[in-house]
PDB file of C-alpha atoms in Angstrom:
ATOM      1  CA  MET A   8      46.489  35.349 -16.947  1.00 60.00           C
ATOM      2  CA  GLU A   9      44.307  35.005 -13.832  1.00 65.00           C
ATOM      3  CA  LEU A  10      41.206  34.262 -15.936  1.00 55.00           C
ATOM      4  CA  ARG A  11      43.077  31.641 -17.983  1.00 61.00           C
ATOM      5  CA  ALA A  12      44.371  29.969 -14.815  1.00 65.00           C
ATOM      6  CA  ALA A  13      40.918  29.994 -13.207  1.00 61.00           C
ATOM      7  CA  LEU A  14      39.349  28.598 -16.367  1.00 50.00           C
ATOM      8  CA  HIS A  15      41.933  25.829 -16.495  1.00 61.00           C
ATOM      9  CA  LEU A  16      41.259  24.872 -12.868  1.00 59.00           C
ATOM     10  CA  THR A  17      37.508  24.990 -13.425  1.00 58.00           C
ATOM     11  CA  ASP A  18      37.773  22.675 -16.417  1.00 56.00           C
ATOM     12  CA  GLY A  19      39.643  20.212 -14.210  1.00 51.00           C
ATOM     13  CA  ASP A  20      36.993  20.465 -11.478  1.00 48.00           C
ATOM     14  CA  TRP A  21      34.261  20.034 -14.082  1.00 44.00           C
ATOM     15  CA  ALA A  22      35.772  16.803 -15.351  1.00 46.00           C
ATOM     16  CA  ALA A  23      36.341  15.489 -11.817  1.00 47.00           C
ATOM     17  CA  GLU A  24      32.800  16.242 -10.628  1.00 47.00           C
ATOM     18  CA  GLY A  25      31.286  14.857 -13.784  1.00 48.00           C
ATOM     19  CA  GLU A  26      33.141  11.594 -13.290  1.00 44.00           C
ATOM     20  CA  ALA A  27      32.256  11.488  -9.585  1.00 47.00           C
ATOM     21  CA  ASP A  28      28.499  11.986  -9.589  1.00 47.00           C
ATOM     22  CA  GLY A  29      27.471  13.051 -13.077  1.00 48.00           C
ATOM     23  CA  SER A  30      26.394  16.471 -11.788  1.00 48.00           C
ATOM     24  CA  SER A  31      28.590  19.164 -13.341  1.00 52.00           C
ATOM     25  CA  ASP A  32      26.020  21.948 -13.926  1.00 63.00           C
ATOM     26  CA  PRO A  33      27.334  24.453 -11.296  1.00 68.00           C
ATOM     27  CA  VAL A  34      30.900  24.000 -12.470  1.00 63.00           C
ATOM     28  CA  SER A  35      29.745  24.153 -16.083  1.00 74.00           C
ATOM     29  CA  ARG A  36      28.040  27.504 -15.483  1.00 77.00           C
ATOM     30  CA  ARG A  37      31.152  28.893 -13.775  1.00 77.00           C
ATOM     31  CA  SER A  38      33.301  27.680 -16.655  1.00 78.00           C
ATOM     32  CA  ARG A  39      31.052  29.400 -19.199  1.00 81.00           C
ATOM     33  CA  ARG A  40      31.080  32.609 -17.148  1.00 81.00           C
ATOM     34  CA  LEU A  41      34.882  32.632 -16.958  1.00 76.00           C
ATOM     35  CA  SER A  42      35.104  31.861 -20.665  1.00 80.00           C
ATOM     36  CA  ASP A  43      32.809  34.803 -21.461  1.00 79.00           C
ATOM     37  CA  GLU A  44      34.827  37.101 -19.183  1.00 80.00           C
ATOM     38  CA  LEU A  45      38.051  36.038 -20.913  1.00 78.00           C
ATOM     39  CA  ALA A  46      36.513  36.695 -24.338  1.00 81.00           C
ATOM     40  CA  ASP A  47      35.419  40.172 -23.213  1.00 83.00           C
ATOM     41  CA  VAL A  48      38.910  40.970 -21.888  1.00 78.00           C
ATOM     42  CA  LEU A  49      40.525  39.824 -25.143  1.00 78.00           C
ATOM     43  CA  GLN A  50      38.113  41.937 -27.181  1.00 83.00           C
ATOM     44  CA  GLU A  51      38.893  44.980 -25.028  1.00 82.00           C
ATOM     45  CA  ILE A  52      42.642  44.458 -25.485  1.00 79.00           C
ATOM     46  CA  ARG A  53      42.263  44.047 -29.252  1.00 75.00           C
ATOM     47  CA  ARG A  54      40.391  47.349 -29.473  1.00 85.00           C
ATOM     48  CA  GLN A  55      43.514  49.147 -28.238  1.00 84.00           C
ATOM     49  CA  PRO A  56      45.788  50.667 -30.905  1.00 83.00           C
ATOM     50  CA  GLY A  57      48.437  48.195 -32.052  1.00 74.00           C
ATOM     51  CA  PHE A  58      46.866  45.190 -30.311  1.00 73.00           C
ATOM     52  CA  ALA A  59      44.416  43.986 -32.977  1.00 75.00           C
ATOM     53  CA  SER A  60      46.217  40.632 -33.295  1.00 70.00           C
ATOM     54  CA  PHE A  61      46.779  40.067 -29.560  1.00 72.00           C
ATOM     55  CA  ALA A  62      46.724  36.326 -28.636  1.00 70.00           C
ATOM     56  CA  ARG A  63      45.839  35.409 -32.216  1.00 70.00           C
ATOM     57  CA  PRO A  64      47.933  33.173 -34.463  1.00 72.00           C
ATOM     58  CA  PRO A  65      49.803  35.062 -37.201  1.00 72.00           C
ATOM     59  CA  THR A  66      48.111  35.267 -40.577  1.00 79.00           C
ATOM     60  CA  LEU A  67      49.595  33.560 -43.620  1.00 78.00           C
ATOM     61  CA  GLN A  68      50.419  36.918 -45.167  1.00 83.00           C
ATOM     62  CA  SER A  69      52.180  38.161 -42.027  1.00 81.00           C
ATOM     63  CA  LEU A  70      54.346  35.023 -41.977  1.00 82.00           C
ATOM     64  CA  ILE A  71      55.265  35.376 -45.640  1.00 89.00           C
ATOM     65  CA  SER A  72      56.094  39.066 -45.198  1.00 87.00           C
ATOM     66  CA  GLN A  73      58.836  38.117 -42.727  1.00 87.00           C
ATOM     67  CA  ALA A  74      60.722  36.325 -45.538  1.00 89.00           C
ATOM     68  CA  ALA A  75      61.420  39.590 -47.374  1.00 90.00           C
ATOM     69  CA  GLN A  76      64.964  39.595 -45.943  1.00 90.00           C
ATOM     70  CA  GLY A  77      65.587  35.922 -46.670  1.00 93.00           C
ATOM     71  CA  PRO A  78      63.955  32.511 -46.287  1.00 96.00           C
ATOM     72  CA  ILE A  79      62.924  31.409 -42.792  1.00 96.00           C
ATOM     73  CA  VAL A  80      63.285  27.763 -41.809  1.00 97.00           C
ATOM     74  CA  VAL A  81      61.247  26.484 -38.859  1.00 96.00           C
ATOM     75  CA  TYR A  82      62.058  22.963 -37.697  1.00 97.00           C
ATOM     76  CA  ASN A  83      59.565  20.614 -36.098  1.00 96.00           C
ATOM     77  CA  VAL A  84      61.156  17.560 -34.501  1.00 95.00           C
ATOM     78  CA  SER A  85      58.634  14.994 -33.315  1.00 94.00           C
ATOM     79  CA  GLY A  86      58.272  11.291 -32.737  1.00 92.00           C
ATOM     80  CA  TYR A  87      55.342  11.346 -35.158  1.00 93.00           C
ATOM     81  CA  ARG A  88      56.957  13.297 -37.981  1.00 93.00           C
ATOM     82  CA  SER A  89      59.787  15.762 -38.400  1.00 96.00           C
ATOM     83  CA  ASP A  90      59.689  18.584 -40.921  1.00 96.00           C
ATOM     84  CA  ALA A  91      61.155  21.884 -41.914  1.00 97.00           C
ATOM     85  CA  LEU A  92      58.618  24.603 -42.672  1.00 96.00           C
ATOM     86  CA  ILE A  93      60.242  26.823 -45.270  1.00 97.00           C
ATOM     87  CA  ILE A  94      58.834  30.341 -45.487  1.00 95.00           C
ATOM     88  CA  THR A  95      59.697  32.383 -48.578  1.00 95.00           C
ATOM     89  CA  GLU A  96      58.072  35.326 -50.315  1.00 93.00           C
ATOM     90  CA  GLN A  97      56.389  32.803 -52.608  1.00 94.00           C
ATOM     91  CA  GLY A  98      54.673  30.930 -49.773  1.00 94.00           C
ATOM     92  CA  ILE A  99      55.166  28.222 -47.155  1.00 93.00           C
ATOM     93  CA  THR A 100      56.223  24.671 -47.947  1.00 95.00           C
ATOM     94  CA  SER A 101      56.804  21.636 -45.769  1.00 96.00           C
ATOM     95  CA  LEU A 102      59.852  19.426 -46.230  1.00 97.00           C
ATOM     96  CA  ALA A 103      59.773  16.010 -44.560  1.00 97.00           C
ATOM     97  CA  LEU A 104      62.947  15.105 -42.672  1.00 97.00           C
ATOM     98  CA  PRO A 105      62.386  11.466 -41.647  1.00 96.00           C
ATOM     99  CA  ALA A 106      65.867  10.905 -40.170  1.00 96.00           C
ATOM    100  CA  LEU A 107      65.586  13.922 -37.871  1.00 97.00           C
ATOM    101  CA  THR A 108      63.988  11.980 -35.031  1.00 96.00           C
ATOM    102  CA  PRO A 109      64.094  13.083 -31.372  1.00 96.00           C
ATOM    103  CA  HIS A 110      66.246  10.048 -30.541  1.00 97.00           C
ATOM    104  CA  ALA A 111      68.746  10.827 -33.302  1.00 97.00           C
ATOM    105  CA  VAL A 112      68.932  14.518 -32.351  1.00 97.00           C
ATOM    106  CA  ARG A 113      69.542  13.663 -28.697  1.00 97.00           C
ATOM    107  CA  ASN A 114      72.375  11.316 -29.674  1.00 97.00           C
ATOM    108  CA  GLN A 115      74.003  13.959 -31.875  1.00 97.00           C
ATOM    109  CA  VAL A 116      73.663  16.656 -29.203  1.00 96.00           C
ATOM    110  CA  ARG A 117      75.272  14.369 -26.648  1.00 95.00           C
ATOM    111  CA  ALA A 118      78.089  13.379 -28.993  1.00 95.00           C
ATOM    112  CA  PHE A 119      78.798  16.928 -30.146  1.00 95.00           C
ATOM    113  CA  HIS A 120      78.896  18.489 -26.684  1.00 93.00           C
ATOM    114  CA  GLN A 121      80.980  15.674 -25.249  1.00 92.00           C
ATOM    115  CA  GLY A 122      83.387  16.175 -28.133  1.00 91.00           C
ATOM    116  CA  LEU A 123      83.434  19.940 -27.618  1.00 89.00           C
ATOM    117  CA  GLU A 124      84.257  19.554 -23.951  1.00 90.00           C
ATOM    118  CA  ARG A 125      86.925  16.988 -24.674  1.00 89.00           C
ATOM    119  CA  ALA A 126      88.498  18.946 -27.542  1.00 85.00           C
ATOM    120  CA  THR A 127      89.016  21.999 -25.332  1.00 85.00           C
ATOM    121  CA  ASP A 128      90.823  19.980 -22.643  1.00 87.00           C
ATOM    122  CA  PRO A 129      94.390  21.382 -22.611  1.00 87.00           C
ATOM    123  CA  GLY A 130      95.727  18.075 -21.299  1.00 88.00           C
ATOM    124  CA  LEU A 131      94.312  15.985 -24.148  1.00 86.00           C
ATOM    125  CA  ARG A 132      96.911  14.094 -26.181  1.00 89.00           C
ATOM    126  CA  ALA A 133      97.298  15.142 -29.816  1.00 87.00           C
ATOM    127  CA  VAL A 134      96.162  11.773 -31.121  1.00 88.00           C
ATOM    128  CA  ASP A 135      93.040  11.858 -28.934  1.00 88.00           C
ATOM    129  CA  ARG A 136      92.298  15.455 -29.940  1.00 87.00           C
ATOM    130  CA  LYS A 137      92.435  14.465 -33.594  1.00 89.00           C
ATOM    131  CA  GLU A 138      90.020  11.588 -33.014  1.00 91.00           C
ATOM    132  CA  THR A 139      87.658  13.857 -31.056  1.00 90.00           C
ATOM    133  CA  GLN A 140      87.648  16.443 -33.828  1.00 90.00           C
ATOM    134  CA  LYS A 141      86.890  13.684 -36.313  1.00 92.00           C
ATOM    135  CA  ARG A 142      83.820  12.694 -34.311  1.00 93.00           C
ATOM    136  CA  MET A 143      82.647  16.303 -34.131  1.00 94.00           C
ATOM    137  CA  ARG A 144      83.016  16.639 -37.906  1.00 95.00           C
ATOM    138  CA  ALA A 145      80.888  13.500 -38.207  1.00 96.00           C
ATOM    139  CA  CYS A 146      78.172  15.240 -36.185  1.00 97.00           C
ATOM    140  CA  LEU A 147      78.301  18.294 -38.437  1.00 97.00           C
ATOM    141  CA  ALA A 148      78.111  16.041 -41.519  1.00 97.00           C
ATOM    142  CA  TRP A 149      75.054  14.298 -40.052  1.00 98.00           C
ATOM    143  CA  LEU A 150      73.474  17.697 -39.386  1.00 98.00           C
ATOM    144  CA  TRP A 151      74.045  18.640 -43.026  1.00 98.00           C
ATOM    145  CA  ASP A 152      72.690  15.374 -44.416  1.00 98.00           C
ATOM    146  CA  HIS A 153      69.501  15.345 -42.376  1.00 98.00           C
ATOM    147  CA  ALA A 154      68.696  18.966 -41.463  1.00 98.00           C
ATOM    148  CA  ALA A 155      70.472  21.778 -43.319  1.00 98.00           C
ATOM    149  CA  GLY A 156      71.436  20.215 -46.651  1.00 98.00           C
ATOM    150  CA  PRO A 157      67.916  19.145 -47.718  1.00 98.00           C
ATOM    151  CA  VAL A 158      66.588  22.622 -46.885  1.00 98.00           C
ATOM    152  CA  LEU A 159      69.237  24.443 -48.937  1.00 98.00           C
ATOM    153  CA  HIS A 160      68.613  22.028 -51.800  1.00 97.00           C
ATOM    154  CA  ARG A 161      64.880  22.792 -51.670  1.00 97.00           C
ATOM    155  CA  LEU A 162      65.734  26.506 -51.729  1.00 97.00           C
ATOM    156  CA  GLY A 163      67.884  25.944 -54.831  1.00 96.00           C
ATOM    157  CA  ILE A 164      71.121  26.833 -53.036  1.00 96.00           C
ATOM    158  CA  ASP A 165      73.213  23.975 -54.425  1.00 95.00           C
ATOM    159  CA  SER A 166      76.651  25.521 -54.752  1.00 94.00           C
ATOM    160  CA  ALA A 167      79.191  27.419 -52.714  1.00 94.00           C
ATOM    161  CA  HIS A 168      79.131  31.201 -52.911  1.00 92.00           C
ATOM    162  CA  ARG A 169      82.141  32.209 -55.006  1.00 87.00           C
ATOM    163  CA  THR A 170      81.058  35.528 -56.569  1.00 87.00           C
ATOM    164  CA  SER A 171      81.008  39.164 -55.494  1.00 87.00           C
ATOM    165  CA  ALA A 172      77.210  39.176 -55.439  1.00 90.00           C
ATOM    166  CA  PRO A 173      75.485  39.560 -52.052  1.00 91.00           C
ATOM    167  CA  TRP A 174      75.303  36.339 -50.089  1.00 94.00           C
ATOM    168  CA  PRO A 175      71.915  34.672 -49.701  1.00 94.00           C
ATOM    169  CA  ARG A 176      70.650  34.783 -46.142  1.00 95.00           C
ATOM    170  CA  VAL A 177      68.697  32.162 -44.223  1.00 97.00           C
ATOM    171  CA  TRP A 178      66.962  32.592 -40.883  1.00 96.00           C
ATOM    172  CA  TRP A 179      67.054  29.353 -38.873  1.00 97.00           C
ATOM    173  CA  ILE A 180      64.476  28.629 -36.169  1.00 95.00           C
ATOM    174  CA  PRO A 181      65.545  25.222 -34.823  1.00 95.00           C
ATOM    175  CA  GLY A 182      63.726  25.121 -31.475  1.00 87.00           C
ATOM    176  CA  GLY A 183      64.080  22.454 -28.810  1.00 90.00           C
ATOM    177  CA  LEU A 184      67.080  20.140 -28.726  1.00 93.00           C
ATOM    178  CA  LEU A 185      67.998  20.900 -32.325  1.00 96.00           C
ATOM    179  CA  GLY A 186      68.863  24.404 -31.169  1.00 95.00           C
ATOM    180  CA  GLN A 187      71.803  22.925 -29.253  1.00 95.00           C
ATOM    181  CA  LEU A 188      73.496  21.966 -32.510  1.00 96.00           C
ATOM    182  CA  PRO A 189      75.282  24.556 -34.722  1.00 96.00           C
ATOM    183  CA  LEU A 190      73.172  24.569 -37.893  1.00 97.00           C
ATOM    184  CA  HIS A 191      75.301  27.397 -39.284  1.00 96.00           C
ATOM    185  CA  ALA A 192      78.352  25.089 -39.115  1.00 96.00           C
ATOM    186  CA  ALA A 193      76.656  21.994 -40.545  1.00 97.00           C
ATOM    187  CA  GLY A 194      78.514  20.396 -43.423  1.00 97.00           C
ATOM    188  CA  HIS A 195      81.080  17.993 -44.769  1.00 97.00           C
ATOM    189  CA  HIS A 196      84.162  19.926 -43.757  1.00 94.00           C
ATOM    190  CA  ASP A 197      86.441  17.312 -45.293  1.00 94.00           C
ATOM    191  CA  ASP A 198      85.295  18.440 -48.763  1.00 94.00           C
ATOM    192  CA  SER A 199      87.875  20.391 -50.732  1.00 93.00           C
ATOM    193  CA  PRO A 200      87.734  24.082 -49.718  1.00 91.00           C
ATOM    194  CA  ASP A 201      87.776  25.090 -53.396  1.00 90.00           C
ATOM    195  CA  ALA A 202      85.061  22.688 -54.548  1.00 92.00           C
ATOM    196  CA  PRO A 203      82.205  24.608 -56.234  1.00 92.00           C
ATOM    197  CA  ASP A 204      79.650  22.297 -54.627  1.00 93.00           C
ATOM    198  CA  ARG A 205      81.267  22.153 -51.174  1.00 95.00           C
ATOM    199  CA  ARG A 206      78.643  20.834 -48.786  1.00 96.00           C
ATOM    200  CA  THR A 207      78.801  23.314 -45.926  1.00 97.00           C
ATOM    201  CA  VAL A 208      76.345  25.954 -44.760  1.00 97.00           C
ATOM    202  CA  LEU A 209      79.212  28.381 -44.169  1.00 96.00           C
ATOM    203  CA  ASP A 210      80.139  28.283 -47.868  1.00 96.00           C
ATOM    204  CA  ARG A 211      76.620  28.866 -49.140  1.00 96.00           C
ATOM    205  CA  VAL A 212      74.610  31.274 -46.975  1.00 97.00           C
ATOM    206  CA  VAL A 213      74.766  33.845 -44.217  1.00 96.00           C
ATOM    207  CA  SER A 214      73.003  32.339 -41.202  1.00 96.00           C
ATOM    208  CA  SER A 215      70.851  34.141 -38.648  1.00 95.00           C
ATOM    209  CA  PHE A 216      68.833  32.653 -35.805  1.00 94.00           C
ATOM    210  CA  SER A 217      65.604  33.446 -34.005  1.00 93.00           C
ATOM    211  CA  PRO A 218      63.564  31.588 -31.363  1.00 91.00           C
ATOM    212  CA  SER A 219      60.342  32.097 -33.348  1.00 89.00           C
ATOM    213  CA  VAL A 220      58.829  33.986 -36.284  1.00 87.00           C
ATOM    214  CA  ARG A 221      56.952  36.208 -33.841  1.00 83.00           C
ATOM    215  CA  ALA A 222      60.204  37.081 -32.041  1.00 85.00           C
ATOM    216  CA  LEU A 223      61.801  37.889 -35.391  1.00 87.00           C
ATOM    217  CA  ASP A 224      58.933  40.216 -36.257  1.00 81.00           C
ATOM    218  CA  HIS A 225      59.152  41.866 -32.838  1.00 79.00           C
ATOM    219  CA  SER A 226      62.894  42.499 -33.113  1.00 80.00           C
ATOM    220  CA  ARG A 227      62.517  43.980 -36.593  1.00 79.00           C
ATOM    221  CA  THR A 228      59.691  46.251 -35.479  1.00 76.00           C
ATOM    222  CA  ARG A 229      61.766  47.505 -32.545  1.00 74.00           C
ATOM    223  CA  SER A 230      64.755  47.996 -34.835  1.00 69.00           C
ATOM    224  CA  ARG A 231      62.741  50.128 -37.256  1.00 65.00           C
ATOM    225  CA  HIS A 232      61.349  52.196 -34.395  1.00 57.00           C
ATOM    226  CA  HIS A 233      64.762  52.839 -32.852  1.00 60.00           C
ATOM    227  CA  HIS A 234      66.192  53.688 -36.252  1.00 51.00           C
ATOM    228  CA  ARG A 235      63.526  56.358 -36.746  1.00 51.00           C
ATOM    229  CA  GLN A 236      64.152  57.782 -33.294  1.00 52.00           C
ATOM    230  CA  GLY A 237      67.900  57.884 -33.770  1.00 55.00           C
ATOM    231  CA  ASP A 238      70.548  56.112 -31.756  1.00 56.00           C
ATOM    232  CA  LYS A 239      71.398  57.481 -28.337  1.00 64.00           C
ATOM    233  CA  ALA A 240      74.261  56.684 -26.032  1.00 63.00           C
ATOM    234  CA  LEU A 241      75.227  57.587 -22.482  1.00 68.00           C
ATOM    235  CA  ILE A 242      78.962  57.976 -21.885  1.00 71.00           C
ATOM    236  CA  VAL A 243      80.261  58.230 -18.327  1.00 69.00           C
ATOM    237  CA  CYS A 244      83.877  59.137 -17.641  1.00 66.00           C
ATOM    238  CA  MET A 245      85.420  57.752 -14.442  1.00 64.00           C
ATOM    239  CA  PRO A 246      88.855  59.011 -13.384  1.00 64.00           C
ATOM    240  CA  THR A 247      89.289  55.869 -11.316  1.00 64.00           C
ATOM    241  CA  THR A 248      87.405  52.590 -11.116  1.00 61.00           C
ATOM    242  CA  PRO A 249      86.877  51.149  -7.610  1.00 61.00           C
ATOM    243  CA  GLY A 250      88.802  47.951  -7.161  1.00 58.00           C
ATOM    244  CA  MET A 251      90.798  48.487 -10.371  1.00 54.00           C
ATOM    245  CA  GLU A 252      93.428  50.940  -9.199  1.00 51.00           C
ATOM    246  CA  ALA A 253      96.961  50.278 -10.404  1.00 46.00           C
TER     247      ALA A 253
END
């Protein structure tokens, strides 16, 4: 961390000196020295057992291997282009989501959370509560139309789950502002509950969430390790609890 910070500051000094007098050789040499030191440190770390991939981007195969328990959907919301990266055991595909703009997501987040706060107000009149719930359902319908629905369609999940077979599972990685909207609840909740093609995430898949693919891998690795070691628990009996006496 210290080497990275020093290198970053040196790069800034290099640019400033170069612009000032055109003489950046001393700073350039220091920058190269710090860069070499950082490379040596990274190589030393990667030689340690279990750290071969330290500070390296995940390989394609390692990403695909994470989809063994269900597809992983990583959203990218940007003013340039918004997509969903869909990771399955067959590979990685990109699905363009042109309506999922930062501006649109911000508006939906604002509307949904204002509605949530208003709907839980015990003093709200029944007629106003009904209107507020209608607006929240509109947000969930928008989320289906422009984020969740197209992804499930691409995955071939086009009908509600009505059999005894295991439910399909999807891991959502929304990131950013999109993470403030309930993807697992996205849908047209005014559709008939018995409709075979009911457009709701809740009727089609089991949803799980993760902040990133790397975090998902880390949690699974820890889970496997703890499972091998066996679960342990510490139980402490207290005759009385301070401050909670009858």
